[in-house]
Amino acid sequence: MKSRAKVILSVSFITLISRVLGLLREMLKARVLGTSIYSDAFTLAFSLPNLFRRLTAEGIMSTAFIPVFLQEKEKGTEKAFAFAVAFFWLFLAILVVFAGLFIIAMPWLIRYVFATGFEEQTMQITILLSRLMFGYIVFVSLSAICQAVLNSLSIFHVSALMPCVLNITIISFVLLFQDVLPHPVYAFAFAVLLGGSLQLFLQIPSLRKQGFSLLRKFSWRNAKLKEVFTLMLPAIFGIGIYQINIIVGQVIASHLAAGSLSSLAFSNRLLELVLGVLVVSVTTIYMPQFTTLFIKKEYQRISFHIQDIFNILRFVCVPATIFTLFYRNEIVGVLFLRGAFNERSLQMTSDALLFHILGLLFIAYSRVFITAYQAAKKVNVVVMISLVVLIVNLVAAFALSRHLGHVGIAQANSISQVVQVTLLYIYLSKLSLQRDYKLLFDSGWFKVIAVNLVFALCLWLSKQLSLHLEITRLFSLLIGFGIGFISFLFACVIFKVNELKQLTLLLQSKQKK
């Protein structure tokens, strides 16, 4: 348990660096593009390969590739490597054809599917940027295969570093070439392609150290390829429904005021900052573990691990939500308010963040649940639930955005996440796991509520002090964070919160080493 916790801590630290770099990237984007039509165009254009990246890279690798790779690994590393190489080259051929067809059809897709509400100038910029960047999906999907192999071999730090590579590439390239190209937005587009290719090629040395070579002989007749693609089809449909949710939000936002799409994207970036640091690290590390435990039918251990993860998630997500609710204006202002990002941009982003952050804990829980369903190869259940969530999100986003604008889309996202967690919990019996209400609402919640009531009271007093002193957003944020952090730790000690004790013991054992 300690060794796994240390791995989680280590990967979480690397992921934290990546998310900070991602935040710096968004700050640069906010300064250079603001919430202009160029920002909306880039946001939509970059989201398209990213949507399919989540489908091919994150979805297929976790649902289809890793379980089959681990099964082959039980028979011997060489058999697993032979399967992985065959899958790599076959997937490359499929990706090239897919990307080519998508690039050819891009004008029609942007005009009639993804950005029906954009004006003509914004539409043309979006089409050009989408064509420039869509090749990113090839690099990042192949990179995901490499990451999946390394993760299956219990090497997690390399894959955790790859987002850092992308963010450093974009930041560096934009700073160097923003004044050279016709418009800074094109520097962002070219940087995405370059960063994607580096994510792939920089993993090759680590693979070779493990004896894995992409140039080794392979057979297209590998029997396991058929099994992977059989698992992929329901995974594509299930995860595809989730991506349709995002597309629906973007299509609705394209009909709203200029900057709506960008402000939702900036708000989402702040939400993902917390999610990515812990949730991505936990699911990346536990996915191979869950798969092995399901193969061995050790269901009690799986339930124990899920409960343990949920305890850690609520320890982080609940105070993060409360702090963001109090200081969302200061957070957005300090991070983004400069250059082309003006007071209007700040208000739009802050309003979206208010309702995005309310879904934080539910998103975290649902990602852990989905990881378990994927490990158990019960993707058909995820498909069914995702379809219901899609309908909920579509109806809520359409209805709420009519009266509340882009804020309604953020509200709909959080509502749909509550529905998803509820349904994933109800169908736990499909995984041969007991549907125990304590999984979501154990006695530890009483301590969590008590601690966070103290935390919220101290934040409110801190906010009142800042308003009385009329200090800047930066100092208000720093004072709030300082008082909040001290009060939260103090309350954890008073109420004897177990997660704080575990974290303290973990850090002490790491320092001794």
PDB file of C-alpha atoms in Angstrom, residues 271 275 321 353-366 410 413-415 417-418 421:
ATOM      1  CA  LEU A 271     -11.335  22.571 -13.333  1.00  0.00           C
ATOM      2  CA  LEU A 275      -8.709  16.825 -11.638  1.00  0.00           C
ATOM      3  CA  THR A 321     -14.548  23.477  -4.578  1.00  0.00           C
ATOM      4  CA  LEU A 353     -16.279  28.487 -13.267  1.00  0.00           C
ATOM      5  CA  LEU A 354     -18.924  28.993 -10.565  1.00  0.00           C
ATOM      6  CA  PHE A 355     -20.984  26.119 -11.960  1.00  0.00           C
ATOM      7  CA  HIS A 356     -18.185  24.010 -13.462  1.00  0.00           C
ATOM      8  CA  ILE A 357     -16.511  23.641 -10.060  1.00  0.00           C
ATOM      9  CA  LEU A 358     -19.710  22.306  -8.472  1.00  0.00           C
ATOM     10  CA  GLY A 359     -19.263  19.173 -10.556  1.00  0.00           C
ATOM     11  CA  LEU A 360     -15.643  18.598  -9.475  1.00  0.00           C
ATOM     12  CA  LEU A 361     -16.191  15.772  -6.963  1.00  0.00           C
ATOM     13  CA  PHE A 362     -18.752  14.029  -9.188  1.00  0.00           C
ATOM     14  CA  ILE A 363     -16.407  14.110 -12.192  1.00  0.00           C
ATOM     15  CA  ALA A 364     -13.641  12.649 -10.024  1.00  0.00           C
ATOM     16  CA  TYR A 365     -15.881   9.852  -8.713  1.00  0.00           C
ATOM     17  CA  SER A 366     -17.248   9.020 -12.169  1.00  0.00           C
ATOM     18  CA  ALA A 410     -21.591  24.884 -17.386  1.00  0.00           C
ATOM     19  CA  ASN A 413     -22.254  19.756 -17.389  1.00  0.00           C
ATOM     20  CA  SER A 414     -22.333  19.534 -13.589  1.00  0.00           C
ATOM     21  CA  ILE A 415     -25.916  18.223 -13.527  1.00  0.00           C
ATOM     22  CA  GLN A 417     -22.062  14.414 -13.884  1.00  0.00           C
ATOM     23  CA  VAL A 418     -24.310  13.937 -10.838  1.00  0.00           C
ATOM     24  CA  VAL A 421     -22.171   8.993 -10.789  1.00  0.00           C
TER      25      VAL A 421
END
